Each structure stands twice: as C-alpha cells, then as structure tokens.
Amino acid sequence: MAKTKLTVNNNGSLKVEGDFEIVDKAGNVYHLGGREIISLCRCGLSKNKPFCDGAHKGHFEHDATAFDLPPRNV
C-alpha cells in the first residue's frame, strides 16, 4: 500500500494525498471521482463538508508548524 500524506496548510485545509479512503461515521464511503488529492475542511465554514471549498479565506488563522506530542499515557 502506498503511503498517505497529510499536509496541514497555513490558514486553511488539510491536504490528503496518496492511497486513502474516506468514510462517514457509519462506514459509508465518500466516492471521490478518481481524485488522489483532496482537501478537508478544518475551519467549519465549508458548505461542502467534510471537503474544503475555500470558505476559510480571511476567516481562519493558523500557522502550521510541526511539533512533537508528549508520550501517550498508557
């Protein structure tokens, strides 16, 4: 299986690329029309949720800089 890459964009969406499947809470598959790259909304303003429609522009700020999470509590 190919690796899936998620990119957290500044002031915007989560870009998903590679070999992936997106399902709803009941396990139903979103048919992506052959797309291998999609963007997921994280601002909550998209009219096409869970997909990004660009509605975040000028309404959502986040500087996407990677950091390490602390160890999990087991």
mmCIF file with all atom_site columns, N, CA and C in Angstrom:
data_model
loop_
_atom_site.group_PDB
_atom_site.id
_atom_site.type_symbol
_atom_site.label_atom_id
_atom_site.label_alt_id
_atom_site.label_comp_id
_atom_site.label_asym_id
_atom_site.label_entity_id
_atom_site.label_seq_id
_atom_site.pdbx_PDB_ins_code
_atom_site.Cartn_x
_atom_site.Cartn_y
_atom_site.Cartn_z
_atom_site.occupancy
_atom_site.B_iso_or_equiv
_atom_site.pdbx_formal_charge
_atom_site.auth_seq_id
_atom_site.auth_comp_id
_atom_site.auth_asym_id
_atom_site.auth_atom_id
_atom_site.pdbx_PDB_model_num
ATOM 1   N N  . MET A 1 1  ? 0.846   -1.179 0.000  1.00 0.00 ? 1  MET A N  1
ATOM 2   C CA . MET A 1 1  ? 0.000   0.000  0.000  1.00 0.00 ? 1  MET A CA 1
ATOM 3   C C  . MET A 1 1  ? 0.896   1.248  0.000  1.00 0.00 ? 1  MET A C  1
ATOM 4   N N  . ALA A 1 2  ? 0.526   2.212  -0.814 1.00 0.00 ? 2  ALA A N  1
ATOM 5   C CA . ALA A 1 2  ? 1.279   3.463  -0.875 1.00 0.00 ? 2  ALA A CA 1
ATOM 6   C C  . ALA A 1 2  ? 1.054   4.276  0.397  1.00 0.00 ? 2  ALA A C  1
ATOM 7   N N  . LYS A 1 3  ? 1.998   5.083  0.709  1.00 0.00 ? 3  LYS A N  1
ATOM 8   C CA . LYS A 1 3  ? 1.927   5.939  1.896  1.00 0.00 ? 3  LYS A CA 1
ATOM 9   C C  . LYS A 1 3  ? 0.947   7.086  1.657  1.00 0.00 ? 3  LYS A C  1
ATOM 10  N N  . THR A 1 4  ? 0.177   7.423  2.678  1.00 0.00 ? 4  THR A N  1
ATOM 11  C CA . THR A 1 4  ? -0.729  8.560  2.631  1.00 0.00 ? 4  THR A CA 1
ATOM 12  C C  . THR A 1 4  ? -0.050  9.733  3.312  1.00 0.00 ? 4  THR A C  1
ATOM 13  N N  . LYS A 1 5  ? -0.149  10.910 2.690  1.00 0.00 ? 5  LYS A N  1
ATOM 14  C CA . LYS A 1 5  ? 0.471   12.113 3.250  1.00 0.00 ? 5  LYS A CA 1
ATOM 15  C C  . LYS A 1 5  ? -0.619  13.125 3.569  1.00 0.00 ? 5  LYS A C  1
ATOM 16  N N  . LEU A 1 6  ? -0.591  13.634 4.806  1.00 0.00 ? 6  LEU A N  1
ATOM 17  C CA . LEU A 1 6  ? -1.491  14.712 5.242  1.00 0.00 ? 6  LEU A CA 1
ATOM 18  C C  . LEU A 1 6  ? -0.651  15.961 5.435  1.00 0.00 ? 6  LEU A C  1
ATOM 19  N N  . THR A 1 7  ? -1.072  17.054 4.819  1.00 0.00 ? 7  THR A N  1
ATOM 20  C CA . THR A 1 7  ? -0.360  18.320 4.962  1.00 0.00 ? 7  THR A CA 1
ATOM 21  C C  . THR A 1 7  ? -1.290  19.324 5.625  1.00 0.00 ? 7  THR A C  1
ATOM 22  N N  . VAL A 1 8  ? -0.851  19.889 6.753  1.00 0.00 ? 8  VAL A N  1
ATOM 23  C CA . VAL A 1 8  ? -1.617  20.926 7.440  1.00 0.00 ? 8  VAL A CA 1
ATOM 24  C C  . VAL A 1 8  ? -1.220  22.254 6.811  1.00 0.00 ? 8  VAL A C  1
ATOM 25  N N  . ASN A 1 9  ? -2.150  22.858 6.090  1.00 0.00 ? 9  ASN A N  1
ATOM 26  C CA . ASN A 1 9  ? -1.866  24.123 5.401  1.00 0.00 ? 9  ASN A CA 1
ATOM 27  C C  . ASN A 1 9  ? -2.053  25.309 6.338  1.00 0.00 ? 9  ASN A C  1
ATOM 28  N N  . ASN A 1 10 ? -1.193  26.323 6.190  1.00 0.00 ? 10 ASN A N  1
ATOM 29  C CA . ASN A 1 10 ? -1.385  27.571 6.929  1.00 0.00 ? 10 ASN A CA 1
ATOM 30  C C  . ASN A 1 10 ? -2.748  28.151 6.582  1.00 0.00 ? 10 ASN A C  1
ATOM 31  N N  . ASN A 1 11 ? -3.479  28.600 7.595  1.00 0.00 ? 11 ASN A N  1
ATOM 32  C CA . ASN A 1 11 ? -4.745  29.309 7.401  1.00 0.00 ? 11 ASN A CA 1
ATOM 33  C C  . ASN A 1 11 ? -5.717  28.566 6.495  1.00 0.00 ? 11 ASN A C  1
ATOM 34  N N  . GLY A 1 12 ? -5.723  27.239 6.564  1.00 0.00 ? 12 GLY A N  1
ATOM 35  C CA . GLY A 1 12 ? -6.622  26.525 5.667  1.00 0.00 ? 12 GLY A CA 1
ATOM 36  C C  . GLY A 1 12 ? -6.797  25.064 5.957  1.00 0.00 ? 12 GLY A C  1
ATOM 37  N N  . SER A 1 13 ? -6.930  24.326 4.900  1.00 0.00 ? 13 SER A N  1
ATOM 38  C CA . SER A 1 13 ? -7.365  22.933 4.911  1.00 0.00 ? 13 SER A CA 1
ATOM 39  C C  . SER A 1 13 ? -6.272  21.939 5.293  1.00 0.00 ? 13 SER A C  1
ATOM 40  N N  . LEU A 1 14 ? -6.705  20.683 5.382  1.00 0.00 ? 14 LEU A N  1
ATOM 41  C CA . LEU A 1 14 ? -5.806  19.543 5.490  1.00 0.00 ? 14 LEU A CA 1
ATOM 42  C C  . LEU A 1 14 ? -5.771  18.898 4.113  1.00 0.00 ? 14 LEU A C  1
ATOM 43  N N  . LYS A 1 15 ? -4.616  18.868 3.487  1.00 0.00 ? 15 LYS A N  1
ATOM 44  C CA . LYS A 1 15 ? -4.465  18.253 2.171  1.00 0.00 ? 15 LYS A CA 1
ATOM 45  C C  . LYS A 1 15 ? -4.120  16.782 2.363  1.00 0.00 ? 15 LYS A C  1
ATOM 46  N N  . VAL A 1 16 ? -4.868  15.897 1.697  1.00 0.00 ? 16 VAL A N  1
ATOM 47  C CA . VAL A 1 16 ? -4.666  14.459 1.787  1.00 0.00 ? 16 VAL A CA 1
ATOM 48  C C  . VAL A 1 16 ? -4.273  13.965 0.402  1.00 0.00 ? 16 VAL A C  1
ATOM 49  N N  . GLU A 1 17 ? -3.169  13.229 0.342  1.00 0.00 ? 17 GLU A N  1
ATOM 50  C CA . GLU A 1 17 ? -2.753  12.689 -0.953 1.00 0.00 ? 17 GLU A CA 1
ATOM 51  C C  . GLU A 1 17 ? -2.166  11.301 -0.779 1.00 0.00 ? 17 GLU A C  1
ATOM 52  N N  . GLY A 1 18 ? -2.300  10.494 -1.812 1.00 0.00 ? 18 GLY A N  1
ATOM 53  C CA . GLY A 1 18 ? -1.791  9.130  -1.783 1.00 0.00 ? 18 GLY A CA 1
ATOM 54  C C  . GLY A 1 18 ? -2.920  8.137  -1.912 1.00 0.00 ? 18 GLY A C  1
ATOM 55  N N  . ASP A 1 19 ? -2.757  6.991  -1.283 1.00 0.00 ? 19 ASP A N  1
ATOM 56  C CA . ASP A 1 19 ? -3.748  5.922  -1.311 1.00 0.00 ? 19 ASP A CA 1
ATOM 57  C C  . ASP A 1 19 ? -4.576  6.022  -0.029 1.00 0.00 ? 19 ASP A C  1
ATOM 58  N N  . PHE A 1 20 ? -5.821  6.465  -0.139 1.00 0.00 ? 20 PHE A N  1
ATOM 59  C CA . PHE A 1 20 ? -6.654  6.653  1.045  1.00 0.00 ? 20 PHE A CA 1
ATOM 60  C C  . PHE A 1 20 ? -8.120  6.424  0.703  1.00 0.00 ? 20 PHE A C  1
ATOM 61  N N  . GLU A 1 21 ? -8.895  6.253  1.735  1.00 0.00 ? 21 GLU A N  1
ATOM 62  C CA . GLU A 1 21 ? -10.346 6.118  1.632  1.00 0.00 ? 21 GLU A CA 1
ATOM 63  C C  . GLU A 1 21 ? -10.944 6.988  2.723  1.00 0.00 ? 21 GLU A C  1
ATOM 64  N N  . ILE A 1 22 ? -12.037 7.661  2.425  1.00 0.00 ? 22 ILE A N  1
ATOM 65  C CA . ILE A 1 22 ? -12.729 8.472  3.423  1.00 0.00 ? 22 ILE A CA 1
ATOM 66  C C  . ILE A 1 22 ? -14.124 7.892  3.604  1.00 0.00 ? 22 ILE A C  1
ATOM 67  N N  . VAL A 1 23 ? -14.485 7.649  4.864  1.00 0.00 ? 23 VAL A N  1
ATOM 68  C CA . VAL A 1 23 ? -15.800 7.093  5.186  1.00 0.00 ? 23 VAL A CA 1
ATOM 69  C C  . VAL A 1 23 ? -16.507 7.986  6.196  1.00 0.00 ? 23 VAL A C  1
ATOM 70  N N  . ASP A 1 24 ? -17.840 7.917  6.215  1.00 0.00 ? 24 ASP A N  1
ATOM 71  C CA . ASP A 1 24 ? -18.606 8.653  7.217  1.00 0.00 ? 24 ASP A CA 1
ATOM 72  C C  . ASP A 1 24 ? -18.697 7.835  8.499  1.00 0.00 ? 24 ASP A C  1
ATOM 73  N N  . LYS A 1 25 ? -19.405 8.350  9.499  1.00 0.00 ? 25 LYS A N  1
ATOM 74  C CA . LYS A 1 25 ? -19.450 7.679  10.809 1.00 0.00 ? 25 LYS A CA 1
ATOM 75  C C  . LYS A 1 25 ? -20.083 6.291  10.757 1.00 0.00 ? 25 LYS A C  1
ATOM 76  N N  . ALA A 1 26 ? -20.870 6.020  9.710  1.00 0.00 ? 26 ALA A N  1
ATOM 77  C CA . ALA A 1 26 ? -21.489 4.705  9.558  1.00 0.00 ? 26 ALA A CA 1
ATOM 78  C C  . ALA A 1 26 ? -20.652 3.767  8.696  1.00 0.00 ? 26 ALA A C  1
ATOM 79  N N  . GLY A 1 27 ? -19.512 4.255  8.206  1.00 0.00 ? 27 GLY A N  1
ATOM 80  C CA . GLY A 1 27 ? -18.647 3.438  7.377  1.00 0.00 ? 27 GLY A CA 1
ATOM 81  C C  . GLY A 1 27 ? -18.934 3.533  5.888  1.00 0.00 ? 27 GLY A C  1
ATOM 82  N N  . ASN A 1 28 ? -19.866 4.405  5.486  1.00 0.00 ? 28 ASN A N  1
ATOM 83  C CA . ASN A 1 28 ? -20.167 4.600  4.075  1.00 0.00 ? 28 ASN A CA 1
ATOM 84  C C  . ASN A 1 28 ? -19.051 5.388  3.409  1.00 0.00 ? 28 ASN A C  1
ATOM 85  N N  . VAL A 1 29 ? -18.644 4.941  2.230  1.00 0.00 ? 29 VAL A N  1
ATOM 86  C CA . VAL A 1 29 ? -17.515 5.530  1.524  1.00 0.00 ? 29 VAL A CA 1
ATOM 87  C C  . VAL A 1 29 ? -17.942 6.772  0.747  1.00 0.00 ? 29 VAL A C  1
ATOM 88  N N  . TYR A 1 30 ? -17.150 7.839  0.874  1.00 0.00 ? 30 TYR A N  1
ATOM 89  C CA . TYR A 1 30 ? -17.296 9.006  0.005  1.00 0.00 ? 30 TYR A CA 1
ATOM 90  C C  . TYR A 1 30 ? -16.617 8.640  -1.309 1.00 0.00 ? 30 TYR A C  1
ATOM 91  N N  . HIS A 1 31 ? -17.350 8.709  -2.413 1.00 0.00 ? 31 HIS A N  1
ATOM 92  C CA . HIS A 1 31 ? -16.763 8.428  -3.721 1.00 0.00 ? 31 HIS A CA 1
ATOM 93  C C  . HIS A 1 31 ? -16.113 9.711  -4.224 1.00 0.00 ? 31 HIS A C  1
ATOM 94  N N  . LEU A 1 32 ? -14.838 9.647  -4.494 1.00 0.00 ? 32 LEU A N  1
ATOM 95  C CA . LEU A 1 32 ? -14.024 10.835 -4.755 1.00 0.00 ? 32 LEU A CA 1
ATOM 96  C C  . LEU A 1 32 ? -13.789 11.102 -6.236 1.00 0.00 ? 32 LEU A C  1
ATOM 97  N N  . GLY A 1 33 ? -14.489 10.410 -7.096 1.00 0.00 ? 33 GLY A N  1
ATOM 98  C CA . GLY A 1 33 ? -14.407 10.682 -8.524 1.00 0.00 ? 33 GLY A CA 1
ATOM 99  C C  . GLY A 1 33 ? -13.010 10.518 -9.100 1.00 0.00 ? 33 GLY A C  1
ATOM 100 N N  . GLY A 1 34 ? -12.239 9.561  -8.572 1.00 0.00 ? 34 GLY A N  1
ATOM 101 C CA . GLY A 1 34 ? -10.904 9.295  -9.091 1.00 0.00 ? 34 GLY A CA 1
ATOM 102 C C  . GLY A 1 34 ? -9.816  10.213 -8.559 1.00 0.00 ? 34 GLY A C  1
ATOM 103 N N  . ARG A 1 35 ? -10.151 11.116 -7.650 1.00 0.00 ? 35 ARG A N  1
ATOM 104 C CA . ARG A 1 35 ? -9.145  12.035 -7.096 1.00 0.00 ? 35 ARG A CA 1
ATOM 105 C C  . ARG A 1 35 ? -8.152  11.288 -6.210 1.00 0.00 ? 35 ARG A C  1
ATOM 106 N N  . GLU A 1 36 ? -6.890  11.670 -6.321 1.00 0.00 ? 36 GLU A N  1
ATOM 107 C CA . GLU A 1 36 ? -5.838  11.139 -5.463 1.00 0.00 ? 36 GLU A CA 1
ATOM 108 C C  . GLU A 1 36 ? -5.335  12.199 -4.504 1.00 0.00 ? 36 GLU A C  1
ATOM 109 N N  . ILE A 1 37 ? -5.837  13.430 -4.641 1.00 0.00 ? 37 ILE A N  1
ATOM 110 C CA . ILE A 1 37 ? -5.524  14.539 -3.734 1.00 0.00 ? 37 ILE A CA 1
ATOM 111 C C  . ILE A 1 37 ? -6.838  15.260 -3.446 1.00 0.00 ? 37 ILE A C  1
ATOM 112 N N  . ILE A 1 38 ? -7.131  15.455 -2.155 1.00 0.00 ? 38 ILE A N  1
ATOM 113 C CA . ILE A 1 38 ? -8.314  16.223 -1.751 1.00 0.00 ? 38 ILE A CA 1
ATOM 114 C C  . ILE A 1 38 ? -7.921  17.129 -0.584 1.00 0.00 ? 38 ILE A C  1
ATOM 115 N N  . SER A 1 39 ? -8.773  18.086 -0.272 1.00 0.00 ? 39 SER A N  1
ATOM 116 C CA . SER A 1 39 ? -8.565  18.953 0.889  1.00 0.00 ? 39 SER A CA 1
ATOM 117 C C  . SER A 1 39 ? -9.768  18.841 1.805  1.00 0.00 ? 39 SER A C  1
ATOM 118 N N  . LEU A 1 40 ? -9.492  18.638 3.086  1.00 0.00 ? 40 LEU A N  1
ATOM 119 C CA . LEU A 1 40 ? -10.539 18.536 4.098  1.00 0.00 ? 40 LEU A CA 1
ATOM 120 C C  . LEU A 1 40 ? -10.663 19.853 4.855  1.00 0.00 ? 40 LEU A C  1
ATOM 121 N N  . CYS A 1 41 ? -11.895 20.257 5.116  1.00 0.00 ? 41 CYS A N  1
ATOM 122 C CA . CYS A 1 41 ? -12.178 21.484 5.856  1.00 0.00 ? 41 CYS A CA 1
ATOM 123 C C  . CYS A 1 41 ? -11.766 21.307 7.311  1.00 0.00 ? 41 CYS A C  1
ATOM 124 N N  . ARG A 1 42 ? -11.143 22.330 7.883  1.00 0.00 ? 42 ARG A N  1
ATOM 125 C CA . ARG A 1 42 ? -10.899 22.327 9.330  1.00 0.00 ? 42 ARG A CA 1
ATOM 126 C C  . ARG A 1 42 ? -11.342 23.622 9.975  1.00 0.00 ? 42 ARG A C  1
ATOM 127 N N  . CYS A 1 43 ? -11.947 24.529 9.200  1.00 0.00 ? 43 CYS A N  1
ATOM 128 C CA . CYS A 1 43 ? -12.422 25.796 9.761  1.00 0.00 ? 43 CYS A CA 1
ATOM 129 C C  . CYS A 1 43 ? -13.905 25.728 10.125 1.00 0.00 ? 43 CYS A C  1
ATOM 130 N N  . GLY A 1 44 ? -14.631 24.771 9.532  1.00 0.00 ? 44 GLY A N  1
ATOM 131 C CA . GLY A 1 44 ? -16.053 24.633 9.799  1.00 0.00 ? 44 GLY A CA 1
ATOM 132 C C  . GLY A 1 44 ? -16.949 25.500 8.929  1.00 0.00 ? 44 GLY A C  1
ATOM 133 N N  . LEU A 1 45 ? -16.386 26.264 8.004  1.00 0.00 ? 45 LEU A N  1
ATOM 134 C CA . LEU A 1 45 ? -17.182 27.191 7.197  1.00 0.00 ? 45 LEU A CA 1
ATOM 135 C C  . LEU A 1 45 ? -17.588 26.634 5.833  1.00 0.00 ? 45 LEU A C  1
ATOM 136 N N  . SER A 1 46 ? -17.012 25.521 5.403  1.00 0.00 ? 46 SER A N  1
ATOM 137 C CA . SER A 1 46 ? -17.285 24.967 4.079  1.00 0.00 ? 46 SER A CA 1
ATOM 138 C C  . SER A 1 46 ? -18.746 24.538 3.955  1.00 0.00 ? 46 SER A C  1
ATOM 139 N N  . LYS A 1 47 ? -19.324 24.780 2.802  1.00 0.00 ? 47 LYS A N  1
ATOM 140 C CA . LYS A 1 47 ? -20.668 24.291 2.505  1.00 0.00 ? 47 LYS A CA 1
ATOM 141 C C  . LYS A 1 47 ? -20.597 22.892 1.899  1.00 0.00 ? 47 LYS A C  1
ATOM 142 N N  . ASN A 1 48 ? -19.387 22.365 1.761  1.00 0.00 ? 48 ASN A N  1
ATOM 143 C CA . ASN A 1 48 ? -19.148 21.072 1.140  1.00 0.00 ? 48 ASN A CA 1
ATOM 144 C C  . ASN A 1 48 ? -18.438 20.122 2.109  1.00 0.00 ? 48 ASN A C  1
ATOM 145 N N  . LYS A 1 49 ? -18.703 20.271 3.428  1.00 0.00 ? 49 LYS A N  1
ATOM 146 C CA . LYS A 1 49 ? -18.034 19.449 4.436  1.00 0.00 ? 49 LYS A CA 1
ATOM 147 C C  . LYS A 1 49 ? -18.237 17.972 4.141  1.00 0.00 ? 49 LYS A C  1
ATOM 148 N N  . PRO A 1 50 ? -17.259 17.155 4.347  1.00 0.00 ? 50 PRO A N  1
ATOM 149 C CA . PRO A 1 50 ? -16.012 17.405 5.037  1.00 0.00 ? 50 PRO A CA 1
ATOM 150 C C  . PRO A 1 50 ? -14.925 18.010 4.143  1.00 0.00 ? 50 PRO A C  1
ATOM 151 N N  . PHE A 1 51 ? -15.271 18.328 2.906  1.00 0.00 ? 51 PHE A N  1
ATOM 152 C CA . PHE A 1 51 ? -14.284 18.832 1.955  1.00 0.00 ? 51 PHE A CA 1
ATOM 153 C C  . PHE A 1 51 ? -14.198 20.353 2.004  1.00 0.00 ? 51 PHE A C  1
ATOM 154 N N  . CYS A 1 52 ? -13.036 20.872 1.708  1.00 0.00 ? 52 CYS A N  1
ATOM 155 C CA . CYS A 1 52 ? -12.790 22.312 1.717  1.00 0.00 ? 52 CYS A CA 1
ATOM 156 C C  . CYS A 1 52 ? -13.342 22.942 0.443  1.00 0.00 ? 52 CYS A C  1
ATOM 157 N N  . ASP A 1 53 ? -14.013 24.089 0.587  1.00 0.00 ? 53 ASP A N  1
ATOM 158 C CA . ASP A 1 53 ? -14.479 24.840 -0.581 1.00 0.00 ? 53 ASP A CA 1
ATOM 159 C C  . ASP A 1 53 ? -13.860 26.238 -0.643 1.00 0.00 ? 53 ASP A C  1
ATOM 160 N N  . GLY A 1 54 ? -12.866 26.498 0.214  1.00 0.00 ? 54 GLY A N  1
ATOM 161 C CA . GLY A 1 54 ? -12.176 27.788 0.214  1.00 0.00 ? 54 GLY A CA 1
ATOM 162 C C  . GLY A 1 54 ? -12.841 28.855 1.062  1.00 0.00 ? 54 GLY A C  1
ATOM 163 N N  . ALA A 1 55 ? -13.925 28.516 1.775  1.00 0.00 ? 55 ALA A N  1
ATOM 164 C CA . ALA A 1 55 ? -14.661 29.489 2.584  1.00 0.00 ? 55 ALA A CA 1
ATOM 165 C C  . ALA A 1 55 ? -13.822 30.056 3.730  1.00 0.00 ? 55 ALA A C  1
ATOM 166 N N  . HIS A 1 56 ? -12.736 29.408 4.083  1.00 0.00 ? 56 HIS A N  1
ATOM 167 C CA . HIS A 1 56 ? -11.883 29.848 5.194  1.00 0.00 ? 56 HIS A CA 1
ATOM 168 C C  . HIS A 1 56 ? -11.118 31.127 4.887  1.00 0.00 ? 56 HIS A C  1
ATOM 169 N N  . LYS A 1 57 ? -10.949 31.447 3.639  1.00 0.00 ? 57 LYS A N  1
ATOM 170 C CA . LYS A 1 57 ? -10.099 32.589 3.268  1.00 0.00 ? 57 LYS A CA 1
ATOM 171 C C  . LYS A 1 57 ? -10.524 33.865 3.987  1.00 0.00 ? 57 LYS A C  1
ATOM 172 N N  . GLY A 1 58 ? -9.601  34.410 4.779  1.00 0.00 ? 58 GLY A N  1
ATOM 173 C CA . GLY A 1 58 ? -9.857  35.622 5.537  1.00 0.00 ? 58 GLY A CA 1
ATOM 174 C C  . GLY A 1 58 ? -10.611 35.414 6.839  1.00 0.00 ? 58 GLY A C  1
ATOM 175 N N  . HIS A 1 59 ? -10.954 34.150 7.165  1.00 0.00 ? 59 HIS A N  1
ATOM 176 C CA . HIS A 1 59 ? -11.754 33.870 8.364  1.00 0.00 ? 59 HIS A CA 1
ATOM 177 C C  . HIS A 1 59 ? -11.130 32.830 9.286  1.00 0.00 ? 59 HIS A C  1
ATOM 178 N N  . PHE A 1 60 ? -9.921  32.398 8.990  1.00 0.00 ? 60 PHE A N  1
ATOM 179 C CA . PHE A 1 60 ? -9.324  31.299 9.749  1.00 0.00 ? 60 PHE A CA 1
ATOM 180 C C  . PHE A 1 60 ? -7.816  31.504 9.770  1.00 0.00 ? 60 PHE A C  1
ATOM 181 N N  . GLU A 1 61 ? -7.239  31.556 10.952 1.00 0.00 ? 61 GLU A N  1
ATOM 182 C CA . GLU A 1 61 ? -5.796  31.751 11.066 1.00 0.00 ? 61 GLU A CA 1
ATOM 183 C C  . GLU A 1 61 ? -5.163  30.621 11.856 1.00 0.00 ? 61 GLU A C  1
ATOM 184 N N  . HIS A 1 62 ? -4.138  30.031 11.275 1.00 0.00 ? 62 HIS A N  1
ATOM 185 C CA . HIS A 1 62 ? -3.358  29.017 11.966 1.00 0.00 ? 62 HIS A CA 1
ATOM 186 C C  . HIS A 1 62 ? -2.017  28.889 11.271 1.00 0.00 ? 62 HIS A C  1
ATOM 187 N N  . ASP A 1 63 ? -0.949  29.051 12.026 1.00 0.00 ? 63 ASP A N  1
ATOM 188 C CA . ASP A 1 63 ? 0.402   28.875 11.492 1.00 0.00 ? 63 ASP A CA 1
ATOM 189 C C  . ASP A 1 63 ? 0.765   27.409 11.640 1.00 0.00 ? 63 ASP A C  1
ATOM 190 N N  . ALA A 1 64 ? 0.796   26.695 10.545 1.00 0.00 ? 64 ALA A N  1
ATOM 191 C CA . ALA A 1 64 ? 1.046   25.252 10.566 1.00 0.00 ? 64 ALA A CA 1
ATOM 192 C C  . ALA A 1 64 ? 2.532   24.967 10.729 1.00 0.00 ? 64 ALA A C  1
ATOM 193 N N  . THR A 1 65 ? 2.955   24.742 11.964 1.00 0.00 ? 65 THR A N  1
ATOM 194 C CA . THR A 1 65 ? 4.337   24.421 12.281 1.00 0.00 ? 65 THR A CA 1
ATOM 195 C C  . THR A 1 65 ? 4.348   23.123 13.081 1.00 0.00 ? 65 THR A C  1
ATOM 196 N N  . ALA A 1 66 ? 5.093   22.148 12.612 1.00 0.00 ? 66 ALA A N  1
ATOM 197 C CA . ALA A 1 66 ? 5.130   20.834 13.259 1.00 0.00 ? 66 ALA A CA 1
ATOM 198 C C  . ALA A 1 66 ? 5.752   20.902 14.650 1.00 0.00 ? 66 ALA A C  1
ATOM 199 N N  . PHE A 1 67 ? 5.287   20.026 15.527 1.00 0.00 ? 67 PHE A N  1
ATOM 200 C CA . PHE A 1 67 ? 5.839   19.895 16.876 1.00 0.00 ? 67 PHE A CA 1
ATOM 201 C C  . PHE A 1 67 ? 5.645   18.457 17.334 1.00 0.00 ? 67 PHE A C  1
ATOM 202 N N  . ASP A 1 68 ? 6.334   18.064 18.380 1.00 0.00 ? 68 ASP A N  1
ATOM 203 C CA . ASP A 1 68 ? 6.226   16.714 18.922 1.00 0.00 ? 68 ASP A CA 1
ATOM 204 C C  . ASP A 1 68 ? 5.168   16.668 20.013 1.00 0.00 ? 68 ASP A C  1
ATOM 205 N N  . LEU A 1 69 ? 4.306   15.674 19.941 1.00 0.00 ? 69 LEU A N  1
ATOM 206 C CA . LEU A 1 69 ? 3.341   15.439 21.023 1.00 0.00 ? 69 LEU A CA 1
ATOM 207 C C  . LEU A 1 69 ? 4.053   14.770 22.196 1.00 0.00 ? 69 LEU A C  1
ATOM 208 N N  . PRO A 1 70 ? 3.562   14.975 23.404 1.00 0.00 ? 70 PRO A N  1
ATOM 209 C CA . PRO A 1 70 ? 4.154   14.259 24.537 1.00 0.00 ? 70 PRO A CA 1
ATOM 210 C C  . PRO A 1 70 ? 3.801   12.772 24.436 1.00 0.00 ? 70 PRO A C  1
ATOM 211 N N  . PRO A 1 71 ? 4.536   11.904 25.121 1.00 0.00 ? 71 PRO A N  1
ATOM 212 C CA . PRO A 1 71 ? 4.241   10.480 25.085 1.00 0.00 ? 71 PRO A CA 1
ATOM 213 C C  . PRO A 1 71 ? 2.805   10.208 25.564 1.00 0.00 ? 71 PRO A C  1
ATOM 214 N N  . ARG A 1 72 ? 2.217   9.174  24.996 1.00 0.00 ? 72 ARG A N  1
ATOM 215 C CA . ARG A 1 72 ? 0.876   8.754  25.395 1.00 0.00 ? 72 ARG A CA 1
ATOM 216 C C  . ARG A 1 72 ? 0.889   8.193  26.812 1.00 0.00 ? 72 ARG A C  1
ATOM 217 N N  . ASN A 1 73 ? -0.172  8.445  27.537 1.00 0.00 ? 73 ASN A N  1
ATOM 218 C CA . ASN A 1 73 ? -0.352  7.796  28.838 1.00 0.00 ? 73 ASN A CA 1
ATOM 219 C C  . ASN A 1 73 ? -0.972  6.441  28.574 1.00 0.00 ? 73 ASN A C  1
ATOM 220 N N  . VAL A 1 74 ? -0.328  5.406  29.021 1.00 0.00 ? 74 VAL A N  1
ATOM 221 C CA . VAL A 1 74 ? -0.834  4.044  28.750 1.00 0.00 ? 74 VAL A CA 1
ATOM 222 C C  . VAL A 1 74 ? -1.634  3.510  29.891 1.00 0.00 ? 74 VAL A C  1
#
